[in-house]
Short mmCIF file of C-alpha atoms in Angstrom, two decimals:
data_model
loop_
_atom_site.label_atom_id
_atom_site.label_comp_id
_atom_site.label_asym_id
_atom_site.label_seq_id
_atom_site.Cartn_x
_atom_site.Cartn_y
_atom_site.Cartn_z
CA MET A 140 0.12 0.30 0.12
CA THR A 141 1.33 3.48 -0.83
CA ARG A 142 2.23 6.06 1.76
CA PRO A 143 -0.05 8.34 2.89
CA SER A 144 0.56 11.62 3.58
CA CYS A 145 -1.43 11.99 6.63
CA ALA A 146 -1.38 9.79 9.47
CA ALA A 147 -4.58 7.21 9.68
CA GLY A 148 -7.30 9.43 11.19
CA CYS A 149 -5.91 12.90 10.68
CA ILE A 150 -8.95 15.73 11.22
CA LEU A 151 -9.31 18.66 9.23
CA ALA A 152 -11.59 20.91 11.55
CA ALA A 153 -13.98 22.52 9.04
CA PHE A 154 -14.21 25.56 11.25
CA VAL A 155 -12.67 28.88 10.03
CA GLY A 156 -8.81 29.15 10.07
CA LEU A 157 -7.33 25.74 10.47
CA ALA A 158 -5.76 24.83 7.41
CA GLY A 159 -5.24 21.14 8.88
CA CYS A 160 -3.45 18.27 7.09
CA THR A 161 -2.51 18.59 3.28
CA LEU A 162 -1.30 16.54 0.35
CA ASN A 163 1.09 19.01 -1.23
CA ASN A 164 3.98 17.88 1.26
CA ALA A 165 6.61 17.09 -1.49
CA PRO A 166 8.85 19.75 -2.65
CA PRO A 167 7.47 22.51 -4.87
CA ARG A 168 6.73 21.80 -8.18
CA GLU A 169 8.62 23.64 -11.22
CA ALA A 170 5.76 25.74 -12.92
CA ARG A 171 5.10 25.58 -16.25
CA ALA A 172 6.30 28.83 -17.84
CA ALA A 173 3.25 31.38 -18.11
CA PRO A 174 1.36 30.85 -21.47
CA PRO A 175 1.64 33.14 -24.21
CA PRO A 176 -0.18 36.00 -24.24
CA THR A 177 -3.79 35.79 -26.42
CA ASP A 178 -3.85 37.92 -29.73
CA CYS A 179 -7.38 37.74 -31.26
CA THR A 180 -10.85 37.09 -29.47
CA ALA A 181 -13.98 35.33 -31.26
CA ARG A 182 -17.23 34.21 -30.61
CA VAL A 183 -18.54 30.58 -29.61
CA GLY A 184 -22.11 29.52 -29.48
CA ALA A 185 -22.83 26.27 -27.18
CA ASP A 186 -22.40 26.53 -24.44
CA ARG A 187 -21.36 30.06 -23.80
CA ASN A 188 -22.71 32.59 -26.45
CA ALA A 189 -19.64 34.38 -25.69
CA GLU A 190 -16.76 36.21 -27.02
CA LEU A 191 -13.46 34.63 -25.89
CA PRO A 192 -9.74 35.42 -26.08
CA GLY A 193 -7.90 33.18 -28.56
CA TYR A 194 -4.87 32.58 -30.50
CA SER A 195 -4.62 33.52 -34.13
CA LEU A 196 -3.43 30.07 -36.04
CA PRO A 197 -2.69 28.85 -39.76
CA ARG A 198 -5.72 27.55 -41.63
CA ALA A 199 -4.94 24.55 -43.74
CA SER A 200 -6.78 26.25 -46.89
CA GLY A 201 -4.78 29.41 -46.04
CA GLY A 202 -4.93 32.62 -43.83
CA THR A 203 -5.14 32.33 -40.45
CA VAL A 204 -8.23 31.96 -37.78
CA CYS A 205 -8.61 32.83 -34.32
CA VAL A 206 -9.08 29.71 -31.86
CA PRO A 207 -10.67 30.67 -28.63
CA PHE A 208 -10.56 28.99 -25.18
CA LEU A 209 -12.00 29.64 -21.92
CA PRO A 210 -9.23 31.02 -19.59
CA SER A 211 -8.99 30.61 -15.72
CA ALA A 212 -10.41 33.36 -13.44
CA ASN A 213 -7.78 32.83 -10.78
CA HIS A 214 -4.37 33.43 -11.09
CA PRO A 215 -1.72 34.06 -8.00
CA PRO A 216 -1.03 37.41 -6.99
CA LYS A 217 2.19 38.97 -7.77
CA ASN A 218 4.96 37.85 -5.90
CA TYR A 219 2.99 35.32 -4.43
CA ALA A 220 5.10 33.27 -1.68
CA GLY A 221 3.11 30.30 -1.38
CA ARG A 222 4.04 26.70 -2.49
CA ASP A 223 1.44 26.09 -4.56
CA TYR A 224 -1.23 28.82 -5.42
CA HIS A 225 -3.83 26.34 -7.09
CA VAL A 226 -3.66 23.85 -4.34
CA ASP A 227 -3.33 25.35 -1.00
CA GLU A 228 -5.60 28.64 -1.48
CA PHE A 229 -8.46 26.27 -2.49
CA THR A 230 -8.42 23.29 -0.10
CA ASP A 231 -11.63 22.15 1.46
CA ALA A 232 -10.71 24.20 4.70
CA LYS A 233 -9.93 27.39 2.63
CA LEU A 234 -13.55 27.20 0.99
CA ARG A 235 -15.21 26.67 3.92
CA SER A 236 -13.70 29.62 5.67
CA ARG A 237 -14.64 31.32 2.52
CA TRP A 238 -18.43 29.80 3.05
CA SER A 239 -18.52 30.75 6.37
CA ALA A 240 -17.77 34.80 5.33
CA CYS A 241 -20.63 34.43 2.89
CA LYS A 242 -23.14 32.86 5.36
CA ALA A 243 -22.30 35.89 7.93
CA ASP A 244 -23.47 38.05 5.10
CA ALA A 245 -27.00 38.21 4.29
CA ALA A 246 -26.91 39.32 0.70
CA CYS A 247 -24.15 36.49 0.01
CA PHE A 248 -25.66 33.70 1.87
CA ARG A 249 -29.25 34.45 0.15
CA ARG A 250 -27.76 34.28 -3.13
CA ILE A 251 -25.69 31.21 -2.86
CA ASP A 252 -28.31 29.55 0.08
CA ALA A 253 -30.83 30.28 -3.59
CA GLN A 254 -28.69 28.37 -5.63
CA MET A 255 -28.16 25.41 -3.54
CA GLN A 256 -31.67 24.76 -2.84
CA ARG A 257 -32.17 24.34 -6.60
CA TRP A 258 -29.61 21.53 -6.46
CA LEU A 259 -30.59 19.89 -3.12
CA PRO A 260 -32.33 16.39 -3.98
CA PRO A 261 -34.71 15.26 -5.22
CA ASN A 262 -33.34 17.37 -8.44
CA LYS A 263 -36.37 16.66 -10.50
CA GLU A 264 -35.12 19.89 -12.63
CA ARG A 265 -31.86 18.63 -13.37
CA ALA A 266 -31.88 14.82 -12.84
CA THR A 267 -35.07 13.62 -14.54
CA ARG A 268 -35.54 9.76 -14.43
CA SER A 269 -36.30 9.56 -18.55
CA THR A 270 -35.44 6.24 -19.18
CA GLY A 271 -38.71 4.70 -20.09
CA VAL A 272 -40.41 7.52 -21.77
CA VAL A 273 -40.22 7.31 -24.96
CA ASP A 274 -40.48 3.64 -25.10
CA PRO A 275 -42.15 1.96 -22.24
CA SER A 276 -39.46 -1.30 -22.36
CA GLY A 277 -36.88 -0.77 -19.97
CA ARG A 278 -39.10 1.58 -17.53
CA ILE A 279 -38.21 0.14 -13.91
CA ASP A 280 -38.73 1.52 -10.12
CA PRO A 281 -35.09 1.89 -9.51
CA ASP A 282 -35.79 2.09 -5.87
CA GLY A 283 -37.99 -0.96 -5.78
CA GLU A 284 -37.16 -4.75 -6.46
CA VAL A 285 -36.32 -4.68 -9.80
CA ASP A 286 -36.52 -7.83 -12.49
CA LEU A 287 -33.39 -7.65 -14.42
CA ARG A 288 -34.62 -8.80 -17.47
CA GLN A 289 -36.94 -5.28 -17.43
CA ILE A 290 -33.82 -3.57 -17.96
CA ARG A 291 -32.44 -2.89 -21.83
CA ARG A 292 -29.62 -4.82 -22.91
CA PRO A 293 -27.19 -3.81 -25.89
CA ALA A 294 -29.42 -5.66 -28.44
CA PHE A 295 -32.60 -3.26 -27.54
CA PHE A 296 -30.03 -0.39 -29.67
CA ALA A 297 -30.00 -2.81 -32.84
CA LYS A 298 -33.20 -1.58 -34.01
CA ALA A 299 -33.97 1.18 -36.33
CA PRO A 300 -33.72 4.12 -36.06
CA TYR A 301 -30.94 3.65 -33.46
CA ASN A 302 -28.51 1.29 -34.91
CA GLU A 303 -26.09 1.63 -32.27
CA SER A 304 -22.79 -0.57 -32.43
CA ILE A 305 -23.64 -1.38 -28.42
CA ALA A 306 -25.91 -4.20 -29.85
CA GLU A 307 -22.70 -6.04 -30.95
CA ALA A 308 -22.04 -6.31 -27.24
CA GLU A 309 -25.25 -8.37 -26.73
CA PRO A 310 -23.70 -12.25 -26.69
CA HIS A 311 -21.29 -11.08 -23.97
CA ALA A 312 -23.36 -8.52 -22.04
CA TYR A 313 -24.22 -8.92 -17.96
CA THR A 314 -26.70 -6.62 -16.37
CA VAL A 315 -25.57 -6.07 -13.35
CA GLU A 316 -26.85 -4.69 -9.80
CA PHE A 317 -24.83 -3.77 -6.85
CA SER A 318 -25.85 -2.58 -3.07
CA ALA A 319 -24.75 0.47 -1.87
CA PRO A 320 -25.55 2.50 1.84
CA ARG A 321 -27.08 6.18 1.46
CA ASP A 322 -24.99 8.76 1.34
CA SER A 323 -24.31 11.21 3.88
CA PHE A 324 -27.04 14.13 2.93
CA GLU A 325 -29.89 10.87 3.14
CA ARG A 326 -28.54 9.31 6.13
CA ILE A 327 -27.84 12.96 8.17
CA ALA A 328 -30.31 15.23 6.84
CA LEU A 329 -33.25 12.62 5.69
CA ARG A 330 -32.48 9.97 8.15
CA MET A 331 -32.80 7.60 5.77
CA GLN A 332 -30.81 4.22 6.58
CA ASP A 333 -31.61 1.42 4.09
CA THR A 334 -29.46 0.27 0.86
CA ILE A 335 -29.78 1.29 -2.54
CA LYS A 336 -28.97 -0.49 -5.72
CA LEU A 337 -26.64 0.81 -8.43
CA ARG A 338 -27.54 -0.69 -11.86
CA GLY A 339 -25.84 -1.27 -15.24
CA TRP A 340 -23.93 -3.36 -17.85
CA TYR A 341 -20.71 -5.44 -17.51
CA LEU A 342 -19.23 -6.45 -21.06
CA GLU A 343 -17.01 -8.96 -21.31
CA GLY A 344 -13.95 -8.21 -23.64
CA ALA A 345 -11.97 -10.45 -25.43
CA GLY A 346 -8.38 -9.22 -24.14
CA VAL A 347 -6.19 -6.64 -25.20
CA ASP A 348 -3.20 -7.78 -27.24
CA ASP A 349 -0.33 -7.87 -25.09
CA GLY A 350 2.42 -7.31 -27.83
CA LYS A 351 3.74 -10.69 -27.14
CA GLY A 352 1.26 -12.98 -28.89
CA GLY A 353 -1.28 -13.41 -26.19
CA LYS A 354 -4.21 -11.28 -24.60
CA LEU A 355 -4.58 -9.74 -21.50
CA ARG A 356 -7.62 -9.25 -19.74
CA ALA A 357 -8.23 -5.58 -18.22
CA LEU A 358 -11.31 -4.23 -16.83
CA VAL A 359 -12.42 -0.38 -17.57
CA VAL A 360 -15.13 1.03 -15.25
CA MET A 361 -16.74 4.04 -16.95
CA ALA A 362 -18.68 6.62 -15.10
CA SER A 363 -20.95 8.98 -17.22
CA GLY A 364 -21.88 12.70 -16.94
CA GLY A 365 -24.60 14.31 -15.00
CA SER A 366 -28.15 13.01 -16.17
CA GLY A 367 -26.38 9.97 -17.55
CA GLN A 368 -28.57 7.16 -17.94
CA LEU A 369 -26.99 3.95 -19.74
CA THR A 370 -29.92 2.51 -21.52
CA ALA A 371 -32.06 6.03 -21.95
CA ILE A 372 -32.99 6.27 -25.80
CA GLN A 373 -31.60 9.02 -27.99
CA HIS A 374 -32.79 9.41 -31.39
CA PRO A 375 -29.99 9.78 -33.95
CA ASP A 376 -31.49 12.90 -35.50
CA GLU A 377 -31.87 14.81 -32.52
CA LYS A 378 -29.81 17.83 -31.61
CA PRO A 379 -28.82 18.94 -28.28
CA TYR A 380 -29.64 22.89 -28.85
CA ARG A 381 -31.60 25.18 -31.32
CA ILE A 382 -30.24 28.52 -32.69
CA ASP A 383 -32.86 31.56 -31.38
CA PRO A 384 -33.19 33.64 -35.14
CA ALA A 385 -33.62 36.56 -32.94
CA THR A 386 -30.50 36.93 -31.32
CA GLY A 387 -28.61 33.93 -32.89
CA ARG A 388 -27.83 32.49 -29.65
CA THR A 389 -28.03 28.63 -28.94
CA VAL A 390 -30.59 27.49 -26.74
CA GLY A 391 -30.25 24.12 -24.76
CA ILE A 392 -33.38 21.66 -25.67
CA ALA A 393 -35.09 19.99 -22.84
CA PHE A 394 -35.29 16.36 -22.52
CA PRO A 395 -37.22 13.89 -22.46
CA ASN A 396 -39.24 15.07 -25.67
CA ALA A 397 -41.10 13.00 -28.20
CA THR A 398 -38.11 11.01 -29.68
CA THR A 399 -35.32 11.12 -26.84
CA GLU A 400 -35.27 10.14 -23.32
CA SER A 401 -31.65 11.85 -22.36
CA MET A 402 -29.24 13.30 -24.86
CA GLY A 403 -25.63 12.44 -25.47
CA GLN A 404 -26.20 8.53 -24.36
CA ARG A 405 -25.61 7.34 -27.81
CA TRP A 406 -22.42 8.76 -27.94
CA TRP A 407 -21.61 7.58 -24.60
CA ARG A 408 -22.69 4.01 -25.47
CA GLU A 409 -20.08 4.48 -28.77
CA ASN A 410 -17.39 4.93 -26.34
CA LEU A 411 -18.04 1.52 -24.03
CA HIS A 412 -18.09 0.00 -27.38
CA ALA A 413 -15.26 1.09 -28.60
CA LEU A 414 -13.42 0.08 -25.30
CA ASN A 415 -14.97 -3.49 -25.66
CA ALA A 416 -14.21 -4.12 -29.22
CA ALA A 417 -11.00 -3.47 -28.27
CA GLY A 418 -10.49 -6.33 -26.12
CA PHE A 419 -11.48 -4.44 -22.26
CA ASP A 420 -14.13 -5.49 -20.14
CA VAL A 421 -16.12 -2.45 -19.56
CA LEU A 422 -18.70 -1.73 -16.60
CA SER A 423 -20.85 0.81 -16.76
CA TYR A 424 -23.66 1.83 -14.19
CA ASP A 425 -25.51 4.44 -13.48
CA ARG A 426 -24.66 6.54 -10.57
CA ARG A 427 -26.64 6.73 -7.55
CA GLY A 428 -29.89 8.80 -8.16
CA GLU A 429 -29.69 8.66 -11.77
CA GLY A 430 -31.64 6.15 -14.50
CA LEU A 431 -31.56 2.91 -13.45
CA SER A 432 -30.10 3.23 -9.93
CA GLY A 433 -31.50 4.14 -6.68
CA GLY A 434 -30.86 7.04 -4.20
CA PHE A 435 -32.19 10.32 -3.52
CA SER A 436 -29.18 12.04 -4.07
CA ASP A 437 -27.47 12.19 -7.61
CA THR A 438 -24.91 15.10 -6.90
CA HIS A 439 -22.31 13.76 -4.07
CA THR A 440 -19.56 12.86 -6.07
CA LEU A 441 -17.10 11.90 -3.45
CA GLU A 442 -19.67 9.26 -2.15
CA GLN A 443 -19.96 8.12 -5.78
CA GLY A 444 -16.30 7.83 -6.11
CA GLU A 445 -16.39 5.58 -2.99
CA ASP A 446 -19.06 3.32 -4.67
CA VAL A 447 -16.10 2.17 -7.16
CA PHE A 448 -14.65 -0.03 -4.33
CA ARG A 449 -17.99 -1.27 -3.16
CA VAL A 450 -18.64 -2.61 -6.70
CA LEU A 451 -15.25 -4.22 -7.43
CA GLU A 452 -15.53 -6.12 -3.88
CA GLN A 453 -18.75 -7.24 -4.76
CA LEU A 454 -17.82 -8.37 -8.46
CA GLU A 455 -15.48 -10.67 -6.73
CA SER A 456 -17.77 -11.67 -3.70
CA GLY A 457 -21.11 -11.68 -4.67
CA ARG A 458 -21.85 -10.21 -1.71
CA GLY A 459 -24.97 -7.76 -2.23
CA MET A 460 -24.83 -8.26 -5.98
CA ARG A 461 -27.21 -9.67 -8.61
CA MET A 462 -26.65 -10.36 -12.40
CA LEU A 463 -28.21 -11.58 -15.41
CA THR A 464 -25.95 -13.40 -17.82
CA PRO A 465 -26.22 -13.15 -21.47
CA THR A 466 -28.17 -16.42 -21.90
CA GLY A 467 -30.84 -15.40 -19.02
CA GLN A 468 -29.27 -16.87 -16.00
CA LEU A 469 -30.06 -14.85 -13.03
CA LEU A 470 -27.26 -15.03 -10.17
CA GLU A 471 -26.85 -13.47 -6.69
CA GLY A 472 -24.61 -13.67 -3.90
CA ASP A 473 -21.75 -16.59 -3.63
CA ALA A 474 -22.95 -17.59 -7.18
CA ALA A 475 -22.43 -14.09 -8.87
CA GLY A 476 -19.26 -13.81 -7.18
CA GLY A 477 -16.20 -14.42 -9.18
CA ARG A 478 -17.87 -14.85 -12.57
CA LEU A 479 -16.30 -11.88 -13.96
CA LEU A 480 -13.76 -10.08 -13.55
CA ALA A 481 -11.98 -12.38 -15.83
CA GLY A 482 -11.83 -15.20 -13.05
CA MET A 483 -9.04 -12.75 -11.02
CA LYS A 484 -9.21 -10.83 -7.84
CA ALA A 485 -10.16 -7.42 -7.51
CA ASP A 486 -7.03 -6.28 -6.95
CA ARG A 487 -5.31 -8.22 -9.36
CA ILE A 488 -7.13 -7.54 -12.80
CA PRO A 489 -5.58 -4.64 -14.47
CA ILE A 490 -8.33 -1.76 -13.97
CA ILE A 491 -8.72 1.99 -15.49
CA LEU A 492 -11.16 4.11 -14.15
CA GLY A 493 -12.68 6.54 -16.66
CA GLY A 494 -15.61 9.51 -16.37
CA TYR A 495 -17.26 11.83 -18.24
CA SER A 496 -18.01 15.57 -16.78
CA ARG A 497 -19.97 14.72 -13.22
CA GLY A 498 -18.09 10.99 -13.77
CA SER A 499 -14.84 12.93 -14.09
CA MET A 500 -15.40 14.11 -10.61
CA SER A 501 -16.47 10.90 -8.98
CA THR A 502 -13.53 9.17 -11.07
CA ALA A 503 -10.89 11.62 -9.77
CA TRP A 504 -12.39 11.09 -6.13
CA ALA A 505 -11.54 7.52 -6.69
CA MET A 506 -8.40 7.98 -7.79
CA THR A 507 -7.57 10.54 -4.77
CA LYS A 508 -9.11 7.74 -2.50
CA ASN A 509 -6.60 5.10 -3.88
CA PHE A 510 -3.40 6.69 -4.42
CA ALA A 511 -3.16 9.58 -2.06
CA GLU A 512 -5.64 9.60 1.09
CA SER A 513 -9.58 8.92 1.95
CA CYS A 514 -11.04 12.06 3.41
CA GLY A 515 -14.69 12.46 4.69
CA TYR A 516 -15.05 16.26 3.27
CA ASP A 517 -18.89 15.60 3.64
CA MET A 518 -18.68 15.83 7.25
CA PRO A 519 -18.39 18.49 9.79
CA ILE A 520 -15.12 17.09 10.88
CA VAL A 521 -12.85 15.88 8.01
CA ARG A 522 -11.48 12.74 8.99
CA CYS A 523 -8.33 11.20 6.56
CA ALA A 524 -7.49 7.75 6.25
CA PRO A 525 -4.59 6.34 4.46
CA PRO A 526 -5.08 5.45 0.87
CA LYS A 527 -6.66 1.93 -0.22
CA GLY A 528 -3.12 1.37 -2.36
CA LEU A 529 -5.09 -0.95 -5.22
CA LYS A 530 -1.69 -1.39 -7.52
CA ASN A 531 -3.80 -2.86 -10.17
CA ILE A 532 -5.49 0.25 -10.75
CA LYS A 533 -3.51 1.72 -13.90
CA GLY A 534 -4.52 4.92 -14.77
CA ALA A 535 -7.46 7.38 -15.34
CA ILE A 536 -9.69 8.56 -18.34
CA LEU A 537 -10.90 12.43 -17.45
CA LEU A 538 -13.48 13.59 -20.48
CA ALA A 539 -14.78 16.94 -19.93
CA SER A 540 -12.95 16.81 -16.76
CA PHE A 541 -13.47 18.79 -13.12
CA ALA A 542 -10.32 16.92 -11.71
CA SER A 543 -8.10 20.05 -11.56
CA GLY A 544 -10.50 21.43 -8.71
CA ALA A 545 -11.66 24.52 -7.32
CA GLY A 546 -8.22 26.56 -8.15
CA TYR A 547 -9.23 26.24 -11.76
CA VAL A 548 -12.63 27.63 -12.47
CA PRO A 549 -13.12 29.33 -15.74
CA ALA A 550 -13.51 32.80 -15.96
CA SER A 551 -17.41 33.37 -16.96
CA PRO A 552 -19.92 35.20 -15.05
CA ASP A 553 -22.21 32.18 -14.53
CA LEU A 554 -19.22 30.45 -12.70
CA ALA A 555 -18.06 33.16 -10.19
CA ASP A 556 -20.32 31.64 -7.34
CA ARG A 557 -18.99 27.73 -7.83
CA ASN A 558 -16.75 27.56 -5.26
CA LEU A 559 -19.00 29.07 -2.34
CA PHE A 560 -21.63 27.03 -3.80
CA ALA A 561 -19.54 23.81 -3.36
CA ALA A 562 -18.43 24.64 -0.08
CA GLY A 563 -22.02 25.42 1.35
CA MET A 564 -22.90 22.18 -0.19
CA ALA A 565 -20.44 20.35 1.59
CA ALA A 566 -20.76 22.48 5.04
CA GLU A 567 -24.65 22.27 5.23
CA HIS A 568 -25.84 19.62 3.34
CA HIS A 569 -23.19 17.14 3.44
CA ILE A 570 -22.91 17.18 -0.22
CA VAL A 571 -19.37 16.83 -1.92
CA PHE A 572 -20.28 18.08 -5.72
CA TYR A 573 -17.44 20.09 -7.54
CA PRO A 574 -13.87 18.78 -6.03
CA SER A 575 -11.62 21.12 -3.85
CA SER A 576 -7.93 21.11 -4.71
CA ALA A 577 -7.92 17.78 -2.92
CA THR A 578 -8.01 15.76 -6.31
CA LEU A 579 -5.35 18.02 -7.91
CA ALA A 580 -2.82 17.91 -4.79
CA GLY A 581 -2.76 14.16 -5.26
CA MET A 582 -2.19 13.46 -9.02
CA ASP A 583 1.41 13.41 -8.75
CA ARG A 584 0.56 10.05 -7.30
CA TRP A 585 -1.30 8.58 -9.89
CA PRO A 586 0.18 6.21 -12.64
CA ALA A 587 -1.42 7.69 -15.87
CA ALA A 588 -4.37 9.88 -17.34
CA PHE A 589 -5.99 10.80 -20.25
CA PHE A 590 -7.56 14.32 -20.77
CA GLY A 591 -10.33 15.06 -23.44
CA LYS A 592 -11.22 18.56 -23.38
CA GLY A 593 -13.10 21.31 -25.42
CA LEU A 594 -11.56 24.41 -25.50
CA TRP A 595 -14.51 26.59 -23.90
CA ASP A 596 -15.04 23.71 -21.82
CA ARG A 597 -17.28 25.36 -18.41
CA ALA A 598 -15.46 22.43 -16.13
CA GLU A 599 -12.26 23.70 -15.81
CA SER A 600 -10.09 26.23 -17.55
CA VAL A 601 -7.60 24.70 -20.19
CA GLU A 602 -4.67 25.77 -18.00
CA GLY A 603 -5.99 23.48 -15.42
CA THR A 604 -6.12 20.44 -17.62
CA ILE A 605 -2.47 21.34 -18.49
CA ALA A 606 -1.72 21.71 -14.38
CA ALA A 607 -3.17 18.12 -13.90
CA TYR A 608 -1.48 16.73 -16.86
CA ASP A 609 1.91 18.01 -15.53
CA ARG A 610 1.56 16.29 -12.23
CA ILE A 611 1.11 13.23 -13.78
CA ARG A 612 4.67 11.18 -13.57
CA GLY A 613 3.60 8.55 -15.93
CA PRO A 614 2.10 8.18 -19.37
CA LYS A 615 -0.64 10.87 -20.39
CA GLU A 616 -2.20 12.64 -22.92
CA ILE A 617 -4.47 15.60 -23.40
CA VAL A 618 -6.93 15.72 -26.43
CA VAL A 619 -8.46 19.42 -27.08
CA ALA A 620 -11.18 19.93 -29.78
CA ARG A 621 -13.05 23.34 -30.93
CA GLY A 622 -15.82 22.92 -28.83
CA PRO A 623 -17.72 23.32 -25.24
CA HIS A 624 -18.29 21.14 -22.57
CA SER A 625 -20.78 18.69 -23.90
CA MET A 626 -18.81 16.53 -26.15
CA GLU A 627 -21.85 15.43 -28.33
CA THR A 628 -22.13 18.65 -29.65
CA TRP A 629 -18.51 18.07 -31.19
CA ALA A 630 -17.72 17.67 -34.85
CA PRO A 631 -17.87 14.14 -35.33
CA ALA A 632 -14.30 13.77 -37.04
CA ASP A 633 -13.45 15.06 -33.24
CA LEU A 634 -15.27 12.78 -31.36
CA ALA A 635 -13.65 10.04 -33.35
CA TYR A 636 -10.29 11.29 -33.16
CA MET A 637 -10.87 11.44 -29.03
CA GLN A 638 -11.94 7.92 -29.01
CA GLN A 639 -9.26 6.51 -30.93
CA ARG A 640 -6.71 8.47 -28.70
CA MET A 641 -8.58 7.32 -25.50
CA VAL A 642 -8.36 3.87 -26.69
CA ALA A 643 -4.46 3.93 -27.57
CA PHE A 644 -4.08 5.08 -24.11
CA ALA A 645 -5.86 2.70 -22.28
CA LYS A 646 -3.88 0.09 -24.20
CA ARG A 647 -0.86 1.11 -23.22
CA VAL A 648 -1.22 1.73 -19.67
CA VAL A 649 -2.46 -1.65 -19.00
CA THR A 650 0.20 -3.46 -21.35
CA GLY A 651 3.07 -1.49 -19.29
CA GLY A 652 4.23 0.89 -21.68
CA THR A 653 5.87 4.40 -20.19
CA ARG A 654 4.58 6.78 -22.93
CA VAL A 655 1.28 7.07 -25.22
CA PRO A 656 2.68 6.52 -28.72
CA ASP A 657 1.51 9.09 -31.39
CA ALA A 658 0.21 11.96 -29.02
CA LYS A 659 0.44 15.01 -30.67
CA PRO A 660 3.44 17.22 -29.43
CA TRP A 661 2.92 20.64 -27.45
CA SER A 662 4.61 22.62 -25.56
CA ASP A 663 2.74 25.33 -23.99
CA LEU A 664 -1.11 26.61 -23.98
CA LYS A 665 -0.61 28.17 -27.68
CA SER A 666 0.90 24.99 -29.23
CA LEU A 667 -1.96 22.67 -27.18
CA VAL A 668 -4.55 24.83 -29.05
CA ALA A 669 -2.99 24.40 -32.11
CA THR A 670 -2.87 20.58 -32.21
CA THR A 671 -6.92 21.35 -33.04
CA PRO A 672 -7.92 20.42 -36.87
CA ASP A 673 -9.72 23.06 -38.51
CA SER A 674 -12.95 21.63 -37.42
CA TRP A 675 -15.46 23.22 -35.42
CA GLU A 676 -18.63 22.62 -32.64
CA PRO A 677 -21.02 23.45 -35.46
CA SER A 678 -22.82 26.72 -33.75
CA SER A 679 -18.94 28.12 -33.25
CA GLN A 680 -18.15 27.83 -37.10
CA PRO A 681 -16.48 30.97 -37.86
CA ALA A 682 -17.21 32.71 -41.41
CA ARG A 683 -14.72 31.50 -44.05
#
C-alpha cells in the first residue's frame, strides 16, 4: 500500500482558520512558464454564447483564424510566496472559511442558498429519470425490487432508427446490480438508513493484445456525465440545442421529448463499445440517484467515488450483487461472485477508471482515495484515512474533466459562485459536488491519465487541464477540440479522434508502456490549442 501523506485518522477541522492536513508536502514543483499572451477574440455558440480570447492560428486552406478558449479566473497574486497557489488556496478548509464569511453576509447567503436549494435532492429539474418515457420497455422503479430482465440490454439498440454499435456486445453483456449505503445527505439530513441499488452493464472483452502474442484481460470502469442514463434512448437525428433566430444564441433543448429520453447517451454507448471492441471488459452503471440506480441524491460525487470500491468488492465476493447472464440466467450472492473480472481478484485485474463530466469528479475522487488519501469532506469534521492502495489501478480517463479542482474555475460570470456553492453544499448539506484542490494535490501519485477536453469547457480552464497533466508522472495525453463541455456537440471527426486516442491510451497503460505513442506534441497553451484541426462545434464555426 502506498504511503499516505497524513496519518490515519488525521482530522481537518471544518471551522474557520485551520488549514489542516495537506497532500502537498512534496518539494515545490517547477511551474510551467506563463502561457503566451492571447492575440485575438472570437465568438463561440454552444454553450457559452460569448466572445472569448484566443490565438490566431494558420488554416490549412490558407490565412489565419482565431481559435478561442475559456481561460482561468484565478491567478496567483504578484510575488505569491506560497508553495502552490492553485492547491494551497483552494483546499476544503479554505473554501469552507470563505463560505463561513459568505454565510455571515445576508446578501451573499441569500444568493448562494438559492442556488443550493435548486440543486438539493430530489433534483427533479436537473436529474429527471427519463428511461422508459419514449418507449415503455426498460422502465423500472429504481428504488423497488427490480426484475433485471426488464432492463434494456445492448441488443435493444440494434433496431431502427437507433442502429447503435453497442448492440454487438449483446452476446457477452451482463446486466448487473450492486448494493450501496445511502449517502451522507440522505443519512444525516433525511434519516434514510436503507440500502440502495446501482445498476448497469458489464461487457466482457476478448482481451487486449499484450504485444507478445497473447491476450491480457483488463477492466475499464466508466462513469457517465450528469443526467447520464445508460439505457436511455437518443434518436440519431436529435440535436442538443436550437439557435434563436432573433438573437443568434444557442438555446438548450429540454429532454425528454417525443423521440429522445436523454441527450448524449448514444455517444456514451459508442465509447463503451470502442473500449469493449478493443478487448477490454467494460463496466458502466448509472450513478446513485440517476437512471436505473436507486437513491435520492444524485450530486454527491465523493460518495460516488467510494462506490467504485464497493462494486469491485462485490464483483469478487458476490455479496450484495445480482446479475443477469447473456443466456438469461439470474445469479446472486455467492453464485455471482467471481463470475466476472476474468476470474481474477479485484486487486489483481488491471483496471482503468474513467468518467465524463460529473463522472470525471467521481473518478477523480476514486483515484484520490486509492493513491493519496481518503477523506470525509462531506462531514463537519473531516477525518482522513490512508489510501486504499490498489496497485492494479493503472490510470484514469477524464473526459470534460473537473478534476483540477476549485482553483481552476474558468473566467465566466455564470461560474463566479461555483466555489462558494460547493463549500456551502458540503458544510450545510453534507454533499461534496465540485472537488476542492484535494484531487489536484494527489495527482502526482496517479500512475497515468488521459484528458479529453473542449477549448471552452466550463468544467475547468484549459490551464487547469494542463496543470493536472503536468502532475502525472506516467503515460499521459491531452486531446482538445474546438468545442464546449458537452462532447456530444463536437464535430464527428473530433469525437472519433478523441475516442481513438482514448483507446490507444488504455491499451498502452494496461500493457505496461511508459508513454502513449503518436500523441500530438505541444509545449505550451498556444501550441496545445494549435493541435486542434480546423473543425468546429457547428454553432461556433467562424465565417469563411
